[in-house]
Structure formats: structure tokens, C-alpha cells
Short mmCIF file of C-alpha atoms in Angstrom, two decimals:
data_model
loop_
_atom_site.label_atom_id
_atom_site.label_comp_id
_atom_site.label_asym_id
_atom_site.label_seq_id
_atom_site.Cartn_x
_atom_site.Cartn_y
_atom_site.Cartn_z
CA MET W 1 -26.41 30.04 7.88
CA ALA W 2 -29.21 32.05 6.35
CA GLY W 3 -30.25 30.96 2.90
CA ALA W 4 -28.47 27.61 3.19
CA ALA W 5 -30.06 24.63 1.48
CA THR W 6 -30.11 21.01 2.60
CA PRO W 7 -27.08 19.05 1.29
CA SER W 8 -27.80 17.01 -1.82
CA SER W 9 -26.10 13.89 -3.08
CA THR W 10 -26.29 11.74 -6.18
CA SER W 11 -28.00 8.38 -5.83
CA SER W 12 -27.58 6.81 -9.25
CA ALA W 13 -25.21 4.05 -8.13
CA VAL W 14 -26.30 1.02 -6.13
CA LYS W 15 -25.20 1.44 -2.54
CA ARG W 16 -23.24 -1.34 -0.93
CA LYS W 17 -24.51 -3.02 2.18
CA LYS W 18 -22.38 -2.11 5.14
CA GLY W 19 -22.01 -3.79 8.50
CA PRO W 20 -22.82 -2.08 11.79
CA PRO W 21 -20.62 0.93 12.49
CA ALA W 22 -17.65 0.52 14.81
CA PHE W 23 -16.02 3.24 16.89
CA TYR W 24 -12.60 2.67 18.44
CA ALA W 25 -11.65 4.85 21.41
CA VAL W 26 -7.89 4.97 22.06
CA LYS W 27 -7.34 6.33 25.57
CA VAL W 28 -3.64 5.45 25.79
CA GLY W 29 -1.67 5.19 22.54
CA ARG W 30 0.51 7.16 20.15
CA GLU W 31 -2.28 9.62 19.41
CA PRO W 32 -5.25 9.14 21.76
CA GLY W 33 -8.58 9.84 20.13
CA LEU W 34 -11.51 8.40 18.24
CA TYR W 35 -10.95 6.17 15.20
CA TYR W 36 -13.36 4.60 12.73
CA SER W 37 -11.38 1.60 11.50
CA TRP W 38 -9.36 -1.17 13.10
CA GLU W 39 -6.38 -0.44 10.84
CA ASP W 40 -6.10 3.15 12.14
CA THR W 41 -6.51 1.89 15.72
CA ARG W 42 -3.80 -0.72 15.23
CA GLN W 43 -1.36 1.92 14.01
CA GLN W 44 -1.91 3.92 17.20
CA THR W 45 -1.56 0.98 19.61
CA GLN W 46 0.67 -1.70 18.10
CA GLY W 47 4.13 -1.53 19.65
CA PHE W 48 2.96 1.08 22.18
CA LYS W 49 3.62 0.19 25.80
CA ASN W 50 0.43 -0.65 27.72
CA PRO W 51 -2.13 0.72 25.24
CA VAL W 52 -5.69 1.29 26.41
CA PHE W 53 -8.46 1.19 23.84
CA LYS W 54 -11.94 -0.21 23.33
CA LYS W 55 -14.45 -0.84 20.57
CA PHE W 56 -17.99 0.59 20.76
CA ASN W 57 -21.09 0.32 18.61
CA THR W 58 -22.17 3.94 19.17
CA LEU W 59 -20.30 7.23 19.00
CA PRO W 60 -21.57 8.61 22.36
CA GLU W 61 -20.26 5.54 24.20
CA ALA W 62 -16.83 5.90 22.61
CA GLU W 63 -16.69 9.62 23.43
CA GLU W 64 -17.74 8.97 27.03
CA PHE W 65 -14.96 6.38 27.37
CA LEU W 66 -12.41 8.96 26.20
CA ARG W 67 -13.73 11.66 28.54
CA SER W 68 -13.67 9.46 31.64
CA ASP W 69 -10.64 10.07 33.87
CA SER W 70 -10.68 6.87 35.90
CA MET W 71 -10.74 3.21 34.93
CA VAL W 72 -14.05 1.38 35.28
CA THR W 73 -14.06 -1.02 38.23
CA ALA W 74 -15.43 -4.49 37.80
CA LYS W 75 -18.73 -5.49 39.38
CA PRO W 76 -18.44 -7.97 42.29
CA GLY W 77 -18.07 -11.50 41.02
CA LYS W 78 -17.75 -10.46 37.36
CA ALA W 79 -14.36 -10.03 35.66
CA LYS W 80 -14.18 -7.17 33.15
CA PHE W 81 -10.47 -6.90 32.52
CA TYR W 82 -8.84 -9.08 29.90
CA GLY W 83 -5.10 -9.43 29.63
CA VAL W 84 -3.82 -10.29 26.15
CA GLN W 85 -0.34 -11.68 26.78
CA ALA W 86 0.25 -12.86 23.21
CA GLY W 87 -1.69 -11.40 20.32
CA HIS W 88 -1.59 -8.80 17.56
CA VAL W 89 -1.45 -5.99 20.14
CA PRO W 90 -0.78 -7.22 23.71
CA GLY W 91 -2.43 -5.16 26.43
CA VAL W 92 -5.41 -4.86 28.76
CA TYR W 93 -8.91 -4.78 27.28
CA THR W 94 -12.30 -4.22 28.86
CA ASP W 95 -14.52 -6.05 26.36
CA TYR W 96 -14.24 -9.55 24.95
CA PRO W 97 -14.90 -8.70 21.26
CA SER W 98 -11.73 -6.57 21.29
CA VAL W 99 -9.85 -9.49 22.83
CA LEU W 100 -11.03 -11.80 20.07
CA GLU W 101 -9.71 -9.38 17.45
CA GLN W 102 -6.26 -9.58 19.02
CA VAL W 103 -5.98 -13.37 19.32
CA THR W 104 -7.91 -14.50 16.24
CA GLY W 105 -5.43 -15.56 13.56
CA TYR W 106 -2.47 -15.12 15.91
CA LYS W 107 -0.49 -18.31 16.42
CA GLY W 108 -0.05 -19.04 20.12
CA GLY W 109 -2.39 -16.27 21.26
CA LYS W 110 -2.85 -16.03 25.05
CA GLN W 111 -5.52 -14.14 26.97
CA LYS W 112 -7.08 -14.34 30.41
CA SER W 113 -9.77 -12.46 32.36
CA PHE W 114 -9.23 -10.80 35.75
CA ALA W 115 -11.26 -8.96 38.35
CA THR W 116 -8.88 -5.98 38.51
CA TRP W 117 -6.89 -3.92 36.03
CA GLU W 118 -3.68 -4.47 38.00
CA GLU W 119 -3.92 -8.26 37.77
CA ALA W 120 -4.56 -8.12 34.04
CA GLN W 121 -1.60 -5.77 33.51
CA ALA W 122 0.66 -8.02 35.56
CA TYR W 123 -0.34 -10.94 33.36
CA VAL W 124 0.54 -8.94 30.24
CA ASN W 125 3.90 -7.93 31.74
CA GLU W 126 4.77 -11.58 32.40
CA GLY W 127 4.60 -12.22 28.68
CA LYS W 128 6.92 -9.29 27.99
CA ARG W 129 9.61 -10.76 30.25
CA THR W 130 9.85 -13.83 27.99
CA THR W 131 12.21 -12.79 25.21
CA PRO W 132 13.15 -14.71 22.07
CA SER W 133 16.68 -15.23 23.41
CA GLU W 134 15.27 -17.37 26.24
CA ALA W 135 13.59 -19.78 23.84
CA SER W 136 15.25 -22.85 22.41
CA ALA W 137 16.17 -22.99 18.76
CA PRO W 138 13.80 -24.92 16.49
CA ILE W 139 14.70 -28.55 15.90
CA SER W 140 15.08 -29.50 12.25
CA LEU W 141 12.75 -32.11 10.77
CA LYS W 142 15.73 -34.24 9.75
CA ASP W 143 17.06 -34.44 13.31
CA HIS W 144 13.57 -35.23 14.59
CA ILE W 145 13.26 -38.19 12.25
CA GLU W 146 16.69 -39.57 13.16
CA SER W 147 16.07 -39.22 16.87
CA SER W 148 12.86 -38.40 18.68
CA THR W 149 14.89 -36.86 21.53
CA PRO W 150 17.08 -33.86 20.65
CA SER W 151 20.61 -33.68 21.92
CA LEU W 152 21.46 -31.48 24.92
CA THR W 153 23.49 -29.19 22.64
CA ASP W 154 20.55 -28.65 20.31
CA ALA W 155 18.17 -28.04 23.20
CA ARG W 156 20.42 -25.35 24.68
CA LYS W 157 21.19 -23.64 21.37
CA PRO W 158 19.84 -20.07 21.62
CA ALA W 159 17.89 -18.41 18.86
CA LYS W 160 19.34 -15.43 17.03
CA LYS W 161 19.36 -12.34 19.24
CA GLN W 162 16.68 -9.79 18.48
CA LYS W 163 17.54 -6.13 18.12
CA LYS W 164 15.73 -3.69 20.38
CA ASN W 165 12.51 -2.53 18.74
CA ASP W 166 12.57 1.19 17.97
CA GLY W 167 9.12 1.25 16.45
CA SER W 168 10.11 -0.42 13.19
CA ALA W 169 9.12 -3.92 12.18
CA ARG W 170 10.60 -6.53 14.51
CA ILE W 171 13.53 -8.59 13.27
CA THR W 172 12.60 -12.24 12.90
CA ALA W 173 15.21 -14.95 13.39
CA ILE W 174 15.56 -17.03 10.24
CA ASN W 175 16.34 -20.73 10.58
CA ASN W 176 18.44 -21.43 7.49
CA ASP W 177 18.33 -25.18 8.15
CA TYR W 178 15.08 -25.17 6.15
CA GLU W 179 14.38 -24.35 2.56
CA PRO W 180 12.40 -21.07 2.26
CA GLY W 181 8.73 -21.66 3.06
CA THR W 182 9.20 -25.22 4.41
CA GLY W 183 10.20 -24.63 8.04
CA PRO W 184 8.03 -23.86 11.08
CA LEU W 185 6.42 -20.43 11.25
CA PRO W 186 8.37 -17.76 13.19
CA PHE W 187 7.05 -16.72 16.61
CA ASP W 188 5.65 -13.42 15.28
CA ALA W 189 3.83 -14.86 12.24
CA GLU W 190 0.41 -13.31 11.71
CA ASP W 191 -2.55 -15.18 10.19
CA GLY W 192 -0.28 -18.07 9.27
CA PHE W 193 1.95 -15.90 7.07
CA ASP W 194 5.74 -16.03 7.26
CA ARG W 195 6.98 -12.51 6.58
CA THR W 196 10.62 -13.66 6.45
CA ILE W 197 10.20 -15.08 2.94
CA THR W 198 9.30 -13.49 -0.37
CA LEU W 199 8.15 -14.69 -3.77
CA GLN W 200 10.37 -13.63 -6.67
CA PRO W 201 9.11 -12.78 -10.19
CA ASP W 202 10.33 -16.14 -11.51
CA GLY W 203 8.24 -18.02 -8.93
CA ALA W 204 11.14 -18.94 -6.65
CA VAL W 205 10.86 -18.42 -2.88
CA ARG W 206 13.77 -16.97 -0.91
CA HIS W 207 14.52 -15.65 2.56
CA LYS W 208 14.29 -11.89 2.94
CA THR W 209 17.37 -9.92 3.90
CA GLU W 210 17.47 -8.19 7.27
CA THR W 211 16.98 -4.84 5.50
CA GLU W 212 13.87 -6.12 3.74
CA ILE W 213 12.39 -7.47 6.97
CA ASN W 214 12.85 -4.18 8.80
CA ALA W 215 11.78 -1.93 5.92
CA ARG W 216 9.12 0.58 6.88
CA LYS W 217 6.16 1.40 4.71
CA LYS W 218 5.39 5.07 4.28
CA GLN W 219 1.99 5.88 5.69
CA PRO W 220 0.01 9.02 4.80
CA THR W 221 -0.39 11.49 7.63
CA GLY W 222 -3.02 14.10 8.33
CA ASP W 223 -6.75 14.24 8.94
CA PHE W 224 -8.40 11.10 7.62
CA GLU W 225 -11.49 11.21 9.79
CA GLY W 226 -14.89 12.57 9.04
CA GLU W 227 -16.18 14.56 6.13
CA LEU W 228 -13.83 16.53 3.88
CA LYS W 229 -15.14 20.08 3.37
CA ILE W 230 -14.23 21.86 0.13
CA TRP W 231 -15.21 25.32 -1.16
CA THR W 232 -15.31 25.94 -4.92
CA ASP W 233 -15.96 29.01 -7.06
CA GLY W 234 -15.59 30.31 -10.59
CA ALA W 235 -14.96 33.81 -11.90
CA ALA W 236 -15.28 35.24 -15.41
CA LYS W 237 -14.17 38.71 -16.47
CA GLY W 238 -16.42 39.70 -19.39
CA ASN W 239 -18.57 36.57 -18.94
CA GLY W 240 -19.11 34.84 -22.31
CA ARG W 241 -18.00 37.80 -24.44
CA VAL W 242 -15.10 37.97 -26.85
CA GLY W 243 -11.92 38.46 -24.86
CA ALA W 244 -13.45 37.11 -21.63
CA LEU W 245 -11.08 35.44 -19.17
CA ALA W 246 -12.26 32.98 -16.50
CA GLY W 247 -10.62 31.32 -13.52
CA ILE W 248 -11.35 28.60 -10.97
CA GLY W 249 -10.79 28.46 -7.22
CA VAL W 250 -10.79 25.46 -4.86
CA TRP W 251 -10.14 25.96 -1.13
CA PHE W 252 -9.65 23.10 1.34
CA GLY W 253 -10.12 25.04 4.55
CA ARG W 254 -6.60 26.43 5.07
CA ASP W 255 -4.54 28.92 3.12
CA ASP W 256 -1.41 26.76 3.41
CA ASP W 257 -3.10 23.60 2.07
CA SER W 258 -1.15 22.40 -0.96
CA ARG W 259 -4.37 21.09 -2.50
CA ASN W 260 -5.80 24.58 -3.00
CA VAL W 261 -6.32 25.48 -6.67
CA SER W 262 -6.08 28.85 -8.43
CA GLU W 263 -6.00 28.36 -12.19
CA PRO W 264 -7.27 29.91 -15.42
CA LEU W 265 -10.16 28.16 -17.16
CA LEU W 266 -8.52 26.09 -19.88
CA GLY W 267 -9.98 24.35 -22.91
CA ASP W 268 -11.69 25.28 -26.16
CA GLY W 269 -15.05 26.13 -24.59
CA LYS W 270 -16.38 29.60 -23.89
CA GLN W 271 -14.94 31.58 -21.01
CA THR W 272 -18.13 31.64 -18.90
CA ASN W 273 -18.89 31.71 -15.21
CA GLN W 274 -20.92 28.47 -15.40
CA ARG W 275 -18.06 26.54 -17.01
CA ALA W 276 -15.68 27.94 -14.41
CA GLU W 277 -17.99 26.89 -11.54
CA LEU W 278 -18.32 23.35 -12.92
CA THR W 279 -14.60 23.05 -13.61
CA ALA W 280 -13.80 24.06 -10.03
CA ILE W 281 -16.06 21.26 -8.77
CA SER W 282 -14.41 18.86 -11.22
CA ARG W 283 -10.99 19.69 -9.79
CA ALA W 284 -12.33 19.25 -6.24
CA VAL W 285 -13.71 15.72 -6.80
CA ASP W 286 -10.52 14.71 -8.61
CA ILE W 287 -8.30 15.88 -5.75
CA ALA W 288 -10.42 14.49 -2.89
CA PRO W 289 -9.49 10.92 -1.84
CA ILE W 290 -11.81 8.53 -3.65
CA ASP W 291 -12.83 6.74 -0.43
CA ARG W 292 -13.44 9.79 1.77
CA ASN W 293 -16.81 11.52 2.17
CA ALA W 294 -16.85 15.04 0.76
CA LEU W 295 -19.11 18.07 1.20
CA ILE W 296 -18.61 20.68 -1.53
CA TYR W 297 -19.75 24.26 -0.92
CA THR W 298 -20.66 26.32 -4.00
CA ASP W 299 -22.69 29.46 -4.74
CA SER W 300 -23.81 28.03 -8.10
CA TYR W 301 -27.40 26.72 -8.09
CA TYR W 302 -26.83 25.77 -11.72
CA SER W 303 -23.94 23.43 -10.86
CA ILE W 304 -25.85 21.73 -8.03
CA LYS W 305 -28.92 21.15 -10.22
CA CYS W 306 -26.76 19.77 -13.05
CA LEU W 307 -24.97 17.30 -10.78
CA THR W 308 -27.87 16.14 -8.58
CA GLU W 309 -31.07 16.30 -10.69
CA TRP W 310 -30.90 17.34 -14.33
CA PHE W 311 -28.21 14.89 -15.40
CA GLN W 312 -30.57 11.92 -14.81
CA LYS W 313 -33.03 13.22 -17.43
CA TRP W 314 -30.22 14.17 -19.80
CA GLU W 315 -28.75 10.66 -19.66
CA LYS W 316 -32.14 9.13 -20.51
CA ASN W 317 -32.51 11.59 -23.41
CA GLU W 318 -28.98 10.90 -24.71
CA TRP W 319 -27.78 14.26 -23.41
CA LYS W 320 -30.48 16.31 -25.08
CA ASN W 321 -32.35 19.02 -23.19
CA SER W 322 -36.13 19.53 -23.20
CA ALA W 323 -35.82 21.51 -26.44
CA GLY W 324 -34.03 18.60 -28.13
CA LYS W 325 -30.72 20.46 -28.28
CA ALA W 326 -27.36 19.23 -27.03
CA VAL W 327 -26.81 19.90 -23.33
CA GLU W 328 -24.38 22.74 -22.73
CA ASN W 329 -21.22 21.97 -20.76
CA LYS W 330 -21.69 18.20 -21.16
CA ASP W 331 -17.92 17.90 -21.58
CA ILE W 332 -17.50 18.98 -17.94
CA ILE W 333 -20.66 17.55 -16.34
CA GLU W 334 -20.35 13.97 -17.60
CA PRO W 335 -16.83 13.34 -16.19
CA ILE W 336 -17.89 14.76 -12.80
CA ILE W 337 -20.85 12.36 -12.62
CA ALA W 338 -18.54 9.46 -13.52
CA ARG W 339 -16.12 10.45 -10.76
CA ILE W 340 -18.93 10.75 -8.19
CA ARG W 341 -20.10 7.24 -9.09
CA GLU W 342 -16.57 5.91 -8.66
CA ARG W 343 -16.48 7.48 -5.20
CA GLU W 344 -19.81 5.84 -4.31
CA LEU W 345 -18.43 2.44 -5.33
CA ALA W 346 -15.50 3.11 -2.99
CA GLY W 347 -17.95 3.77 -0.14
CA ALA W 348 -17.76 7.58 -0.13
CA TYR W 349 -20.54 10.09 -0.77
CA THR W 350 -20.31 13.47 -2.50
CA LYS W 351 -22.72 16.13 -1.24
CA PHE W 352 -23.27 19.72 -2.33
CA GLN W 353 -24.23 22.70 -0.17
CA TRP W 354 -25.36 26.01 -1.64
CA ILE W 355 -24.01 29.17 -0.01
CA LYS W 356 -24.63 32.80 -0.83
CA GLY W 357 -21.90 34.23 -3.02
CA HIS W 358 -19.96 37.34 -1.97
CA GLY W 359 -21.44 37.02 1.52
CA VAL W 360 -19.90 36.32 4.90
CA ASP W 361 -18.88 32.68 4.43
CA ALA W 362 -15.10 32.56 4.91
CA GLY W 363 -14.62 29.54 2.65
CA ASN W 364 -16.57 31.13 -0.21
CA ILE W 365 -14.56 34.32 0.13
CA GLN W 366 -11.30 32.37 -0.15
CA ALA W 367 -12.50 30.30 -3.12
CA ASP W 368 -13.66 33.48 -4.89
CA ARG W 369 -10.25 35.06 -4.30
CA LEU W 370 -8.48 32.02 -5.77
CA ALA W 371 -10.80 32.05 -8.81
CA SER W 372 -10.20 35.76 -9.45
CA GLU W 373 -6.45 35.26 -9.16
CA GLY W 374 -6.71 32.33 -11.57
CA ALA W 375 -8.46 34.51 -14.16
CA LEU W 376 -5.68 37.10 -13.84
CA LYS W 377 -3.11 34.38 -14.51
CA ASP W 378 -4.84 33.77 -17.84
CA ARG W 379 -4.66 37.48 -18.65
CA GLU W 380 -0.97 37.53 -17.80
CA ALA W 381 -0.41 34.56 -20.11
CA VAL W 382 -2.29 36.25 -22.95
CA HIS W 383 -0.29 39.43 -22.45
CA ALA W 384 2.96 37.45 -22.51
CA LEU W 385 1.95 35.73 -25.76
CA ALA W 386 0.94 39.04 -27.31
CA THR W 387 4.21 40.62 -26.26
CA ALA W 388 6.18 37.70 -27.66
CA GLY W 389 4.17 37.85 -30.89
CA ALA W 390 4.76 41.56 -31.24
CA SER W 391 8.48 41.06 -30.76
CA GLU W 392 8.58 38.36 -33.43
CA GLY W 393 6.56 40.52 -35.80
CA GLN W 394 8.88 43.47 -35.30
CA ALA W 395 11.89 41.24 -35.98
CA VAL W 396 10.36 40.13 -39.30
CA ILE W 397 9.64 43.75 -40.27
CA ASP W 398 13.22 44.72 -39.45
CA GLN W 399 14.54 41.89 -41.63
CA LEU W 400 12.34 42.93 -44.57
CA LEU W 401 13.43 46.57 -44.26
CA GLU W 402 17.08 45.57 -44.13
CA HIS W 403 16.66 43.38 -47.22
CA ALA W 404 14.89 46.19 -49.08
CA ASN W 405 17.63 48.66 -48.18
CA GLN W 406 20.29 46.27 -49.47
CA GLU W 407 18.48 45.89 -52.82
CA THR W 408 18.15 49.66 -53.14
CA VAL W 409 21.87 50.15 -52.53
CA SER W 410 22.84 47.47 -55.08
CA LYS W 411 20.65 49.05 -57.78
CA HIS W 412 22.13 52.47 -57.10
CA PHE W 413 25.63 51.20 -57.84
#
């Protein structure tokens, strides 16, 4: 876009060292696509029948894996297909690091390499045919001490029947022969943790109820990938003069986004365009998730300079400008800088991009509209207060006139 400047970002906080980037390509799963964290990948593949996904160190490799229509065949004499029969997410994998992620920390993890995809899938399917109902019930420690050989009845005792998994957390059979936290781990324990028990506020351990075991956690939905783009703008009718009314606008890329903001400029400060521009940015960084990268578009050079360059000198000078006077709009600028630093500590950057105001940029047009509407809301509020005040004043006048008339009548008689 003509006249666009290079994005700027604050760099006052110490950046954390990060490991090499990882890109997870989910070819077969709940929502196939590209993911940037193992947690997101797990949500798309865990519990999904025959998921296909792979971890890459570069974005082009991950994208190429998603675009390919056919499975990669193994080179002669070299197995490339790994079947994870028992692990966090059973399935077929094409690289060993992904296999390690599935079996590491999983009790009883099973995996094996094969020369063909079909053989690996058959191995995975064998594990699925072994259900909990086919396994023998655990033998209590007491019985084991009394007799090293369990009775035939104990050996044939089936475990509690599992309900069919509908996508919710699996039901784990609870062996009530043991005190909570003292028995063997259940078959689906992860990282050595028994999810069938819970610690109460008083420190006591108890078995969870079936409802507690199968409770689902609400997960946020929507676009959590990539950079969040936000457009901000401020508007002031009668900028800085007596009776001026200002508004702020924040647009998140869609008209139906509930995060969009159209508000009057509140506070005791002057109703100016600069304060409105800064306040719009303040609302944007407050609304944006603290751990998600954000690019904020604004047509205010003043705001960008305040938040990327000038503030560093002001902080050193105890918020005095070059003339030794107090920095204007410090009450808005300082909290924004603090929020940006919090975002950096959470691993997210905040960049600013200048765009020409009242031009052809669709986002700027929408933010300007929201700001103008916000200023009008302030005018409507002022008019309502004035109307209410006038009504109250008229009521007082009417009462005084009525009282005066009554005194006049009493004197006459």
C-alpha cells in the first residue's frame, strides 16, 4: 500500500530464548490444517480414528505435506512408517520424533516400524481390538501377599465395562479395593498421573465420581493462529475546543466481531483527536489475547512515535519532555507501554503499521466509522443529561410559582 511504513515494535523488555520452531501438519483429523503447538495438534487428533499428522521444522515442508495427495512410499530396505499401538494418540506416523512424543510418559506405550503404511495401520488396529473388558481385574496387594498365585475366580473377574467413547473423556474403571492414591495406575494414566482421584481442600484424597471423570473442559474456539490484525482510529468533533466530543473505534476485521469497539472518549482529559487515537489503541491491546502476536493499524503518526520511540526518553527524564514540561497524555501512554511489556513477557509482540487516514484501506474506513459513531453517542448522552436537567429545573420553577401563588392567596384573605 502506498505510503505504508515498516511495522514497528517496542523492544524495552528482555526477550525470552525460544527453542526451534515446530510446525504440525494434520492431514487427517477433526480439522485438517497447519498448527503451531502440540496442544492444538493433540486436540485435532486425539480420539480421532486413524489420524495422520507429522511434525516439521520448517513451514514449507509442513505445507507441502498437506498439499500432497498420496502417501510417501518407503525407500527399499528402510522403514518409514511407525505404528503407535499404545500411546497418547495411537496412529501411524512417518517420523520418529513424533512417535517419541506419543510414547514418552505413557505407561505401557507400544510402537513398531514397518515398511508399508498398511502394515503399520494393521498393527495399530490390533491394539484397538483389545478392550478393557478383555483384561483381568487387578489383584489386590493383600491377596498377593497371602498367596503368590491368584485364585481362578480372581483371574477371570472382568474389569468394569467401559462406556462407548463419544468424544468425551474416557471412563476409567476404579478399583475400590484400594485406598485413593494407593492402588496401581489405571490403564489410561498419563505421565504417571491417576485422573480418577482428586485432592480435596482439607488435604484428603478421594475417588472422583463418574460425572467428574467424564466432565468436559470448555475450550475456546476460533482463529488462534498467526498474527491478530486490528484497526484503530479516533475522532473528535471540535477538536480540543469547549464543547468538543470525541470517540474511539476499534475494528477486528469483521463487522460482526463482538470485540469491535465504538465508544465515546471518557475521562477528565480534553476531548482531542490525539487522546482518542491513543485510547483506541489502549482498548485494542487490552482486548487482544496477551499471548497472541498483534499488528495494529493506525493513521496516527503521533501515537506510533509515542509508543515506539519517544516513551523511552520520557521514562529516563521522569516523564518530562525536552522543554522540561510534563508529557501530555501520559495517563494513556504509560498503561499502554505496561500492557505491551506484559505481552512481550507472555511471548507475544505488538507492532504498529501506519496507514493513510480517510483513504482506501477498508479497515481504516471501518475504524473511522466506529469512532465517529462513538462520538455521537457522547453527544446523545449530553443531550439526554441536558434534557433531564431542564425537566428538573422546570419542576423546581413550577413548585416555587405554586408556593408563591399560595402565599398571595393567603394574604388576600
